[in-house]
Amino acid sequence: MSITNPDTSALDADVIVVGAGMCGLYALKVLRDQGHQVLVLEKGSGVGGTWFWNRYPGARCDIPSLEYSFGFDPELEQEWVWTEHFASQPEIERYLNHIADRYDLRRDIRVGTGVTAMDFDEATNTWLVETDSGERLRARYCVMATGGLSAPNRPNIPGIDSFTGTIVQTSLWPADGVELEGKRIGVIGTGSSGVQTIPELAKVAAHLTVFQRTPAFTWPSQNKVLTDDEQAAIKTRYRELRREQYESFSGTAGTTGAVILQFATDDHPILESTPEEREAALQEKGFSACRIWTDTAKNLDANEMAVELFREMIRRTIKDPDVAEGLSPRGFPLGCKRPVLDTNYFETFNRDNVTLVDLRRDCIEEITPNGIRTTHGLIELDVIVLATGFDALTGALTRIDIRGCEGRLLRNEWADGPHTYLGVSVVGYPNLFIGVGPGSPGVLATYPPQIELQIGWIADFLRYLGEHDLTLAEAQQSAQDAWVEHVNEVSIGTMFTAASCNSWYNGQNIEGKPRVFLPYVGGLPLYTARCHEVAADGYAGFTLR
């Protein structure tokens, strides 16, 4: 691709898509099929997005494989064979590479090309996109397929750069791996990636030390090989299953049971249960016994009773009472943080070579050349694994210098939290569209069906603009304000917004980030219906010219 002269209006593409993960690949497929010239810019050396970068031991999807897949092409659905109920990172990466090859997408993807800045040119109603090599490219429209969990959070721990061993982040795991066998390994963080990798690291470490700030709500995945008969049974009813996904709050039909937390809907309140009924639930459901009650979603007393069932299962699993207490969630409700699926997570802490450091009682003071010093002393280590999560939903956008009309800078305008219209557009940034971003269901709904619905809506919008000889679309302030108010309104009363809840859902894992609930918790069907209403009304809430 030749370097664009920024002083001309010649386009390098009709649409520039930033990111070649699931969202970016689908955007390229759909927009190119519509006749647009599309260019995808991808920072990584390959496609796959989060499934390219997160190569840590134990990395696995927590949505059933047959649902964590695209439904736009029945032939693709039938030809791809999944091997497990919950697919591992290598299998999902192979799937996404298969899509890139099957639909000849690579010819319009430039890998190894990070985007550093974007400027809207008001004279021509186009975007100038600057890459990390200094090249500037011009397009009429931009689609930000940057992902909700793609901006790694590196903790600012004193002395972190002094460590003479190996430091690696789960979200930036080297493709050629890390030498772990027989090493003294420390893991900081027990979110999803920490919970997944800790059992695997324990198998190979001379000793594994887990530094935990907040205990996790995690359930056994009961993952297993996906048999031919099981796979065939789903494939014969894929159209029905896709319909069930689109009608589901979380975009998940539940072929196996998914991690996205859905409380029971039958009339079964825990506040009216007897001790015998709760014990029976523990015997039958194990760790999932806390999830079967109907009053735990909005009643804090009921929620605490359910959490006590979870703690009881931990006590029955962990041999050491002190370790069991350290792993027990307290002070925040079930449902306020991302729930996790695991493989032998709690059982791992019964191993002789695993130690838990509860940072609520023994804080990290600094990282030294030889290890991690806590309040109680120095723990010598060879490898430090940072399972410290992401600057979720907004970080991948605010780390780019995105300037809209009159030079306004997106990160400054979102200093008090993100403001979007439908999660796809922002006032003052015409012709810029966001995939699965803040203000949309985002991380609360299964990505492939949500991407198909949302990117499909954006593609229809661009077709509408072309058919009506329009070259600019910008969200209106009143529409954006109303949507932000609605997003906040539907979150009130949920466990996500409980005063005791600090999570990456509300930005509290990032120092200085405002406390704002980021995704839309109204559910995928309600969100989809609203988007369709806007389209049917000539894209109401947008200024078009």
Coordinates of C-alpha atoms in Angstrom, one line a residue:
M1 CA 0.0 0.0 0.0
S2 CA 1.5 3.3 -1.0
I3 CA 1.7 6.2 1.5
T4 CA -1.2 8.5 1.2
N5 CA -0.6 12.2 0.7
P6 CA -2.5 13.7 3.6
D7 CA -3.1 16.9 1.5
T8 CA -5.3 15.1 -1.0
S9 CA -8.7 13.5 -0.7
A10 CA -7.7 10.3 -2.4
L11 CA -8.8 7.3 -0.3
D12 CA -6.7 4.3 0.6
A13 CA -10.0 2.5 1.5
D14 CA -13.6 3.2 1.9
V15 CA -13.4 1.7 5.4
I16 CA -10.5 1.2 7.6
V17 CA -11.1 -1.5 10.3
V18 CA -8.8 -1.4 13.3
G19 CA -8.2 -4.9 14.7
A20 CA -8.3 -8.4 13.1
G21 CA -9.9 -10.3 15.9
M22 CA -13.4 -11.8 15.6
C23 CA -15.0 -8.4 15.1
G24 CA -12.5 -7.2 12.6
L25 CA -12.6 -10.3 10.5
Y26 CA -16.4 -10.3 10.3
A27 CA -16.4 -6.5 9.5
L28 CA -14.1 -7.2 6.6
K29 CA -16.2 -10.1 5.3
V30 CA -19.5 -8.2 5.5
L31 CA -18.3 -4.8 4.2
R32 CA -16.3 -6.3 1.4
D33 CA -19.3 -8.4 0.3
Q34 CA -21.2 -5.1 0.1
G35 CA -18.7 -3.7 -2.4
H36 CA -16.6 -1.6 -0.1
Q37 CA -12.9 -1.3 -0.4
V38 CA -11.8 -2.4 3.1
L39 CA -8.4 -2.2 4.8
V40 CA -7.8 -3.9 8.2
L41 CA -4.9 -2.8 10.4
E42 CA -3.8 -5.3 13.0
K43 CA -1.0 -4.7 15.6
G44 CA -0.2 -8.4 16.0
S45 CA 1.7 -10.5 13.6
G46 CA -1.4 -12.7 13.0
V47 CA -5.1 -12.6 13.1
G48 CA -7.3 -13.6 16.1
G49 CA -7.3 -10.7 18.4
T50 CA -7.5 -11.8 22.0
W51 CA -7.0 -15.4 20.9
F52 CA -3.7 -14.4 19.2
W53 CA -2.3 -12.7 22.3
N54 CA -3.6 -14.8 25.2
R55 CA -1.4 -17.9 24.8
Y56 CA -0.9 -18.6 28.5
P57 CA -1.0 -22.2 29.8
G58 CA -4.7 -23.1 30.3
A59 CA -6.2 -20.3 28.2
R60 CA -9.6 -21.5 27.2
C61 CA -13.0 -20.0 26.3
D62 CA -15.8 -20.1 28.9
I63 CA -18.6 -20.2 26.4
P64 CA -19.6 -23.6 24.7
S65 CA -17.6 -24.0 21.5
L66 CA -20.6 -24.7 19.3
E67 CA -22.0 -21.3 20.4
Y68 CA -18.7 -19.4 20.5
S69 CA -18.7 -19.5 16.7
F70 CA -20.2 -17.6 13.8
G71 CA -23.6 -18.5 12.3
F72 CA -23.5 -16.4 9.1
D73 CA -22.6 -19.3 6.9
P74 CA -24.2 -22.7 7.4
E75 CA -21.4 -24.4 5.4
L76 CA -18.8 -23.0 7.9
E77 CA -20.9 -24.3 10.8
Q78 CA -21.0 -27.8 9.4
E79 CA -17.5 -28.1 8.2
W80 CA -15.7 -26.9 11.3
V81 CA -15.2 -29.7 13.9
W82 CA -14.7 -28.6 17.6
T83 CA -12.9 -31.1 19.8
E84 CA -14.0 -29.9 23.3
H85 CA -17.1 -28.5 24.9
F86 CA -15.0 -25.4 25.9
A87 CA -12.3 -24.8 23.3
S88 CA -8.7 -24.0 24.2
Q89 CA -6.8 -21.0 22.8
P90 CA -5.0 -22.9 20.1
E91 CA -8.2 -24.3 18.7
I92 CA -10.0 -21.0 18.6
E93 CA -7.0 -19.4 17.0
R94 CA -7.0 -22.1 14.3
Y95 CA -10.7 -21.5 13.8
L96 CA -10.2 -17.8 13.2
N97 CA -7.3 -18.4 10.8
H98 CA -9.5 -20.9 8.9
I99 CA -12.1 -18.1 8.5
A100 CA -9.4 -15.7 7.3
D101 CA -8.3 -18.3 4.7
R102 CA -11.7 -19.6 3.7
Y103 CA -13.0 -16.2 2.8
D104 CA -9.7 -14.8 1.4
L105 CA -9.6 -12.1 4.0
R106 CA -5.8 -11.9 4.4
R107 CA -5.3 -9.8 1.2
D108 CA -7.0 -6.9 2.9
I109 CA -5.3 -7.3 6.3
R110 CA -2.0 -5.6 7.2
V111 CA -0.6 -7.4 10.3
G112 CA 2.2 -5.9 12.3
T113 CA 0.6 -2.5 11.9
G114 CA -0.5 -0.7 15.0
V115 CA -2.7 2.4 14.9
T116 CA -1.3 5.3 17.0
A117 CA -3.5 8.3 15.9
M118 CA -6.7 9.1 14.0
D119 CA -7.8 12.5 12.9
F120 CA -11.2 13.5 11.3
D121 CA -10.7 15.8 8.4
E122 CA -13.8 18.1 8.4
A123 CA -12.9 19.5 5.0
T124 CA -13.4 16.1 3.3
N125 CA -15.5 14.2 5.9
T126 CA -12.7 11.5 6.0
W127 CA -10.5 10.0 8.6
L128 CA -6.7 10.1 8.5
V129 CA -5.2 7.1 10.3
E130 CA -1.6 7.1 11.4
T131 CA 0.3 3.8 12.0
D132 CA 3.2 3.1 14.3
S133 CA 5.5 3.3 11.2
G134 CA 4.4 6.9 10.6
E135 CA 2.3 6.1 7.6
R136 CA -1.0 8.0 7.1
L137 CA -4.0 6.4 5.5
R138 CA -7.3 8.0 4.5
A139 CA -10.7 6.4 4.6
R140 CA -14.3 7.6 4.5
Y141 CA -15.3 5.5 7.5
C142 CA -13.5 3.7 10.4
V143 CA -14.7 0.7 12.4
M144 CA -13.0 0.2 15.7
A145 CA -12.8 -3.6 16.1
T146 CA -10.4 -3.2 19.0
G147 CA -12.1 -5.5 21.4
G148 CA -13.3 -5.2 25.0
L149 CA -10.5 -7.0 26.6
S150 CA -7.4 -6.1 24.6
A151 CA -5.6 -3.3 26.4
P152 CA -3.3 -5.1 29.0
N153 CA -3.1 -3.7 32.5
R154 CA 0.5 -3.7 33.7
P155 CA 0.5 -2.9 37.4
N156 CA 2.6 -0.1 38.7
I157 CA 4.4 -2.0 41.5
P158 CA 7.5 -0.4 42.9
G159 CA 10.7 -2.1 41.6
I160 CA 8.9 -4.0 38.8
D161 CA 11.6 -3.2 36.3
S162 CA 14.4 -4.3 38.7
F163 CA 13.5 -8.0 38.6
T164 CA 16.3 -10.1 37.1
G165 CA 14.2 -13.1 36.3
T166 CA 11.4 -13.4 33.8
I167 CA 8.3 -11.3 33.9
V168 CA 5.4 -12.1 31.5
Q169 CA 1.8 -11.1 31.2
T170 CA -0.9 -13.6 30.5
S171 CA -2.3 -11.2 27.9
L172 CA 1.0 -10.9 26.1
W173 CA 2.3 -14.4 26.3
P174 CA 5.2 -15.1 23.9
A175 CA 4.4 -17.3 20.9
D176 CA 7.5 -19.4 21.6
G177 CA 6.5 -19.9 25.3
V178 CA 8.2 -19.3 28.6
E179 CA 10.6 -21.6 30.4
L180 CA 8.6 -22.7 33.5
E181 CA 9.7 -26.3 34.3
G182 CA 11.2 -26.5 37.8
K183 CA 11.0 -22.8 38.4
R184 CA 9.8 -20.8 41.4
I185 CA 6.8 -19.0 39.9
G186 CA 4.7 -16.2 41.3
V187 CA 1.3 -15.3 39.8
I188 CA -0.2 -12.0 40.6
G189 CA -4.0 -12.0 40.0
T190 CA -6.8 -14.5 40.3
G191 CA -9.3 -13.2 37.7
S192 CA -10.2 -15.4 34.7
S193 CA -6.7 -15.8 33.3
G194 CA -5.2 -16.4 36.7
V195 CA -7.8 -19.0 37.6
Q196 CA -7.1 -20.8 34.3
T197 CA -3.4 -20.7 34.4
I198 CA -2.7 -21.5 38.1
P199 CA -3.5 -25.2 37.9
E200 CA -1.3 -25.6 34.8
L201 CA 1.6 -23.7 36.3
A202 CA 1.4 -25.8 39.5
K203 CA 2.0 -28.9 37.5
V204 CA 5.4 -27.8 36.3
A205 CA 6.6 -25.4 39.0
A206 CA 9.1 -26.3 41.7
H207 CA 6.9 -24.0 43.7
L208 CA 4.0 -21.7 42.8
T209 CA 3.1 -18.7 44.9
V210 CA -0.3 -17.1 44.2
F211 CA -0.7 -13.4 45.1
Q212 CA -4.4 -12.8 45.4
R213 CA -6.1 -9.4 46.0
T214 CA -9.7 -10.6 45.5
P215 CA -11.0 -14.1 45.7
A216 CA -12.8 -15.4 42.6
F217 CA -16.2 -16.8 42.1
T218 CA -15.4 -19.8 39.9
W219 CA -17.2 -23.0 39.0
P220 CA -15.9 -26.3 37.7
S221 CA -16.3 -26.3 33.9
Q222 CA -16.6 -30.1 33.7
N223 CA -15.0 -29.7 30.3
K224 CA -14.7 -32.8 28.2
V225 CA -14.1 -34.1 24.8
L226 CA -16.9 -33.2 22.4
T227 CA -18.1 -36.5 20.8
D228 CA -19.2 -36.8 17.2
D229 CA -22.8 -37.6 18.3
E230 CA -22.9 -34.5 20.5
Q231 CA -21.6 -32.3 17.8
A232 CA -23.9 -33.8 15.2
A233 CA -26.9 -33.2 17.5
I234 CA -26.2 -29.5 17.6
K235 CA -25.4 -29.2 13.9
T236 CA -28.7 -30.6 12.9
R237 CA -30.5 -27.8 14.8
Y238 CA -28.0 -24.9 14.3
R239 CA -30.7 -22.5 13.0
E240 CA -32.8 -23.1 16.0
L241 CA -29.8 -22.7 18.3
R242 CA -28.8 -19.4 16.7
R243 CA -32.4 -18.1 17.2
E244 CA -32.1 -19.2 20.9
Q245 CA -28.9 -17.3 21.2
Y246 CA -30.3 -14.1 19.7
E247 CA -33.3 -14.3 22.0
S248 CA -31.1 -14.9 25.1
F249 CA -30.1 -12.2 27.5
S250 CA -26.5 -13.1 27.1
G251 CA -26.4 -14.4 23.6
T252 CA -26.0 -18.0 24.9
A253 CA -28.5 -20.8 24.4
G254 CA -26.8 -22.9 27.1
T255 CA -25.8 -26.1 25.2
T256 CA -23.4 -26.9 28.0
G257 CA -23.8 -24.1 30.5
A258 CA -21.9 -20.8 30.1
V259 CA -19.9 -18.6 32.4
I260 CA -21.9 -15.5 31.9
L261 CA -23.9 -15.3 35.1
Q262 CA -27.7 -15.9 34.8
F263 CA -29.6 -16.3 38.0
A264 CA -32.6 -18.8 38.1
T265 CA -35.9 -17.7 36.8
D266 CA -38.2 -20.2 38.5
D267 CA -39.8 -19.1 41.8
H268 CA -37.1 -20.5 44.1
P269 CA -36.1 -17.8 46.7
I270 CA -33.2 -18.7 49.0
L271 CA -34.6 -16.5 51.8
E272 CA -37.5 -18.9 52.1
S273 CA -35.4 -22.1 51.9
T274 CA -34.7 -24.4 54.8
P275 CA -31.2 -25.6 55.9
E276 CA -32.1 -29.0 54.6
E277 CA -32.9 -27.6 51.2
R278 CA -29.7 -25.7 51.1
E279 CA -27.7 -28.8 52.1
A280 CA -29.5 -30.8 49.4
A281 CA -28.5 -28.1 46.8
L282 CA -24.9 -28.4 47.9
Q283 CA -25.0 -32.2 47.6
E284 CA -26.6 -32.0 44.1
K285 CA -25.0 -28.8 42.6
G286 CA -21.7 -28.4 44.4
F287 CA -20.3 -24.9 43.7
S288 CA -23.3 -24.1 41.5
A289 CA -25.6 -24.4 44.4
C290 CA -25.3 -20.6 44.9
R291 CA -26.7 -19.9 41.4
I292 CA -30.1 -21.6 41.6
W293 CA -32.1 -19.1 43.6
T294 CA -34.4 -16.4 42.2
D295 CA -33.9 -13.7 44.8
T296 CA -30.1 -13.4 44.8
A297 CA -29.9 -11.1 41.7
K298 CA -31.3 -8.0 43.5
N299 CA -31.6 -8.8 47.2
L300 CA -28.3 -8.4 49.0
D301 CA -29.4 -10.6 52.0
A302 CA -30.4 -13.4 49.7
N303 CA -27.1 -12.9 47.8
E304 CA -25.1 -13.2 50.9
M305 CA -26.9 -16.5 51.8
A306 CA -26.0 -17.8 48.4
V307 CA -22.3 -16.7 48.8
E308 CA -22.2 -18.6 52.0
L309 CA -23.1 -21.8 50.1
F310 CA -20.1 -21.0 47.8
R311 CA -17.8 -20.5 50.8
E312 CA -19.0 -23.8 52.3
M313 CA -18.0 -25.6 49.1
I314 CA -14.6 -24.1 49.4
R315 CA -14.3 -25.3 53.0
R316 CA -15.3 -28.8 51.9
T317 CA -12.7 -28.7 49.1
I318 CA -9.6 -27.1 50.7
K319 CA -7.8 -29.1 53.4
D320 CA -6.2 -26.1 55.1
P321 CA -8.8 -23.9 56.9
D322 CA -6.7 -20.8 56.6
V323 CA -6.2 -21.2 52.9
A324 CA -10.0 -21.9 52.5
E325 CA -10.8 -18.7 54.3
G326 CA -8.2 -16.8 52.1
L327 CA -9.9 -18.1 49.0
S328 CA -13.5 -17.2 50.2
P329 CA -15.1 -14.2 48.7
R330 CA -16.3 -11.7 51.3
G331 CA -17.5 -8.1 51.2
F332 CA -18.9 -8.1 47.6
P333 CA -21.9 -9.9 46.1
L334 CA -22.1 -12.8 43.8
G335 CA -22.7 -11.4 40.3
C336 CA -20.8 -8.1 40.6
K337 CA -17.6 -9.5 39.1
R338 CA -16.9 -11.7 36.1
P339 CA -17.7 -15.3 37.0
V340 CA -15.2 -17.9 35.9
L341 CA -15.1 -21.5 34.8
D342 CA -12.1 -23.6 36.0
T343 CA -10.4 -26.9 35.9
N344 CA -9.4 -28.1 39.4
Y345 CA -8.7 -24.5 40.6
F346 CA -9.5 -24.9 44.3
E347 CA -8.0 -28.5 44.4
T348 CA -4.7 -27.0 43.2
F349 CA -4.3 -25.2 46.6
N350 CA -4.1 -28.7 48.3
R351 CA -0.8 -29.3 46.5
D352 CA 2.4 -29.1 48.6
N353 CA 4.1 -26.9 46.0
V354 CA 1.4 -24.2 46.0
T355 CA 1.2 -21.3 48.5
L356 CA -1.5 -18.6 48.7
V357 CA -0.6 -15.0 49.7
D358 CA -3.7 -13.2 50.7
L359 CA -3.0 -9.6 49.8
R360 CA -5.8 -8.4 52.0
R361 CA -3.6 -9.4 54.9
D362 CA -0.1 -9.4 53.4
C363 CA 0.4 -6.6 50.9
I364 CA 3.0 -6.4 48.1
E365 CA 5.5 -3.7 49.1
E366 CA 7.9 -4.0 46.1
I367 CA 9.4 -6.2 43.5
T368 CA 13.1 -6.8 44.1
P369 CA 15.8 -8.2 41.7
N370 CA 15.2 -11.6 43.3
G371 CA 11.4 -11.8 43.9
I372 CA 8.5 -10.1 45.6
R373 CA 8.6 -8.5 49.0
T374 CA 5.4 -8.5 51.0
T375 CA 4.6 -7.1 54.5
H376 CA 5.8 -10.5 55.9
G377 CA 9.0 -10.8 54.0
L378 CA 10.7 -11.6 50.6
I379 CA 9.5 -14.5 48.4
E380 CA 12.3 -15.4 46.0
L381 CA 11.1 -16.2 42.5
D382 CA 12.4 -17.1 39.0
V383 CA 9.3 -16.1 37.1
I384 CA 6.6 -13.6 37.7
V385 CA 3.3 -14.0 35.8
L386 CA 1.1 -10.9 35.7
A387 CA -2.5 -12.1 35.4
T388 CA -3.6 -8.5 36.1
G389 CA -6.3 -8.2 33.4
F390 CA -7.2 -5.3 31.1
D391 CA -8.2 -1.7 30.9
A392 CA -11.6 -3.1 29.7
L393 CA -13.9 -1.7 27.0
T394 CA -12.4 1.7 26.8
G395 CA -8.6 1.2 27.1
A396 CA -8.0 0.0 23.5
L397 CA -9.7 3.2 22.3
T398 CA -8.3 5.8 24.7
R399 CA -4.7 4.6 24.1
I400 CA -5.1 5.8 20.5
D401 CA -5.0 9.6 19.9
I402 CA -8.5 9.8 18.4
R403 CA -9.4 13.3 17.4
G404 CA -12.8 14.3 16.1
C405 CA -14.3 17.6 15.1
E406 CA -12.4 20.7 16.1
G407 CA -9.5 18.6 17.4
R408 CA -11.5 17.1 20.3
L409 CA -9.6 14.2 21.9
L410 CA -11.6 11.1 22.8
R411 CA -9.7 10.2 25.9
N412 CA -10.3 13.6 27.3
E413 CA -14.0 13.5 26.6
W414 CA -14.2 10.2 28.3
A415 CA -12.3 11.3 31.4
D416 CA -15.5 11.0 33.4
G417 CA -16.6 7.8 31.7
P418 CA -17.5 6.8 28.1
H419 CA -20.5 8.4 26.4
T420 CA -21.8 6.7 23.3
Y421 CA -25.0 6.3 21.3
L422 CA -26.0 2.7 21.2
G423 CA -22.4 1.8 22.0
V424 CA -21.5 2.3 18.3
S425 CA -21.1 6.1 17.8
V426 CA -19.9 9.2 19.7
V427 CA -20.9 12.8 19.3
G428 CA -18.2 14.8 17.6
Y429 CA -16.6 11.8 15.9
P430 CA -18.5 11.4 12.6
N431 CA -18.2 8.2 10.5
L432 CA -16.5 6.4 13.4
F433 CA -18.2 3.2 14.5
I434 CA -17.3 1.0 17.5
G435 CA -17.8 -2.8 17.7
V436 CA -18.9 -4.3 21.0
G437 CA -17.8 -1.2 22.9
P438 CA -18.9 0.6 26.0
G439 CA -22.7 1.2 26.1
S440 CA -23.4 -2.0 24.2
P441 CA -23.8 -5.5 25.8
G442 CA -20.1 -6.0 25.1
V443 CA -18.5 -8.5 27.5
L444 CA -21.9 -9.4 29.0
A445 CA -23.0 -11.3 25.8
T446 CA -21.4 -14.0 23.7
Y447 CA -19.3 -12.3 21.1
P448 CA -20.0 -14.0 17.8
P449 CA -23.8 -13.5 17.7
Q450 CA -23.4 -10.0 19.1
I451 CA -20.8 -9.2 16.5
E452 CA -23.0 -10.5 13.7
L453 CA -25.9 -8.3 14.9
Q454 CA -23.9 -5.2 15.7
I455 CA -21.5 -5.2 12.7
G456 CA -24.3 -6.2 10.5
W457 CA -26.2 -3.2 11.7
I458 CA -23.2 -0.9 11.0
A459 CA -22.9 -2.4 7.5
D460 CA -26.6 -1.8 6.8
F461 CA -26.1 1.8 8.0
L462 CA -23.2 2.3 5.5
R463 CA -25.3 0.8 2.7
Y464 CA -28.1 3.3 3.6
L465 CA -25.7 6.2 3.5
G466 CA -24.4 5.1 0.1
E467 CA -27.9 4.6 -1.3
H468 CA -28.9 8.1 -0.2
D469 CA -25.7 9.8 -1.4
L470 CA -24.7 10.7 2.1
T471 CA -21.1 11.0 3.3
L472 CA -21.4 11.8 7.0
A473 CA -23.1 10.3 9.9
E474 CA -22.7 11.7 13.4
A475 CA -24.6 10.9 16.7
Q476 CA -26.7 13.7 18.0
Q477 CA -26.1 15.0 21.6
S478 CA -29.7 14.5 22.7
A479 CA -29.7 10.9 21.4
Q480 CA -26.4 10.1 23.1
D481 CA -27.5 11.6 26.4
A482 CA -30.7 9.6 26.3
W483 CA -28.8 6.4 25.6
V484 CA -26.2 7.0 28.4
E485 CA -29.1 7.7 30.8
H486 CA -30.8 4.4 29.8
V487 CA -27.6 2.4 30.2
N488 CA -27.2 3.8 33.7
E489 CA -30.9 3.3 34.5
V490 CA -31.0 -0.4 33.7
S491 CA -27.9 -1.1 35.8
I492 CA -29.5 0.4 38.9
G493 CA -30.4 -2.3 41.4
T494 CA -28.2 -5.0 39.9
M495 CA -25.3 -6.5 41.7
F496 CA -23.0 -4.8 39.2
T497 CA -23.6 -1.5 40.8
A498 CA -23.6 -2.5 44.4
A499 CA -21.6 -0.1 46.5
S500 CA -19.3 -2.9 47.6
C501 CA -18.5 -4.0 44.1
N502 CA -15.2 -3.0 42.6
S503 CA -14.6 -4.7 39.3
W504 CA -13.3 -4.1 35.8
Y505 CA -16.9 -3.8 34.7
N506 CA -16.9 -0.4 36.5
G507 CA -13.3 0.4 35.8
Q508 CA -12.1 0.0 39.4
N509 CA -9.2 -2.3 38.5
I510 CA -7.4 0.7 36.8
E511 CA -5.9 3.4 39.0
G512 CA -7.6 6.8 38.2
K513 CA -10.3 5.3 36.0
P514 CA -13.8 6.7 36.9
R515 CA -16.3 4.5 38.5
V516 CA -18.8 4.0 35.7
F517 CA -20.6 0.7 34.8
L518 CA -19.3 0.2 31.2
P519 CA -21.5 -2.4 29.3
Y520 CA -25.2 -2.4 28.7
V521 CA -27.0 -4.7 31.1
G522 CA -30.4 -4.6 29.5
G523 CA -29.7 -7.8 27.5
L524 CA -29.0 -8.6 23.9
P525 CA -32.6 -8.8 22.7
L526 CA -33.6 -5.4 24.1
Y527 CA -30.4 -3.9 22.7
T528 CA -31.0 -5.4 19.3
A529 CA -34.6 -4.2 19.2
R530 CA -33.5 -0.7 20.0
C531 CA -30.9 -0.7 17.2
H532 CA -33.5 -2.0 14.7
E533 CA -35.9 0.7 15.8
V534 CA -33.3 3.4 15.1
A535 CA -32.6 1.9 11.7
A536 CA -36.3 1.6 10.8
D537 CA -36.8 5.3 11.7
G538 CA -34.2 6.4 9.1
Y539 CA -31.3 6.1 11.7
A540 CA -33.0 8.4 14.2
G541 CA -30.5 10.1 16.5
F542 CA -27.9 10.6 13.8
T543 CA -27.2 13.7 11.8
L544 CA -26.8 12.7 8.2
R545 CA -25.6 14.8 5.3

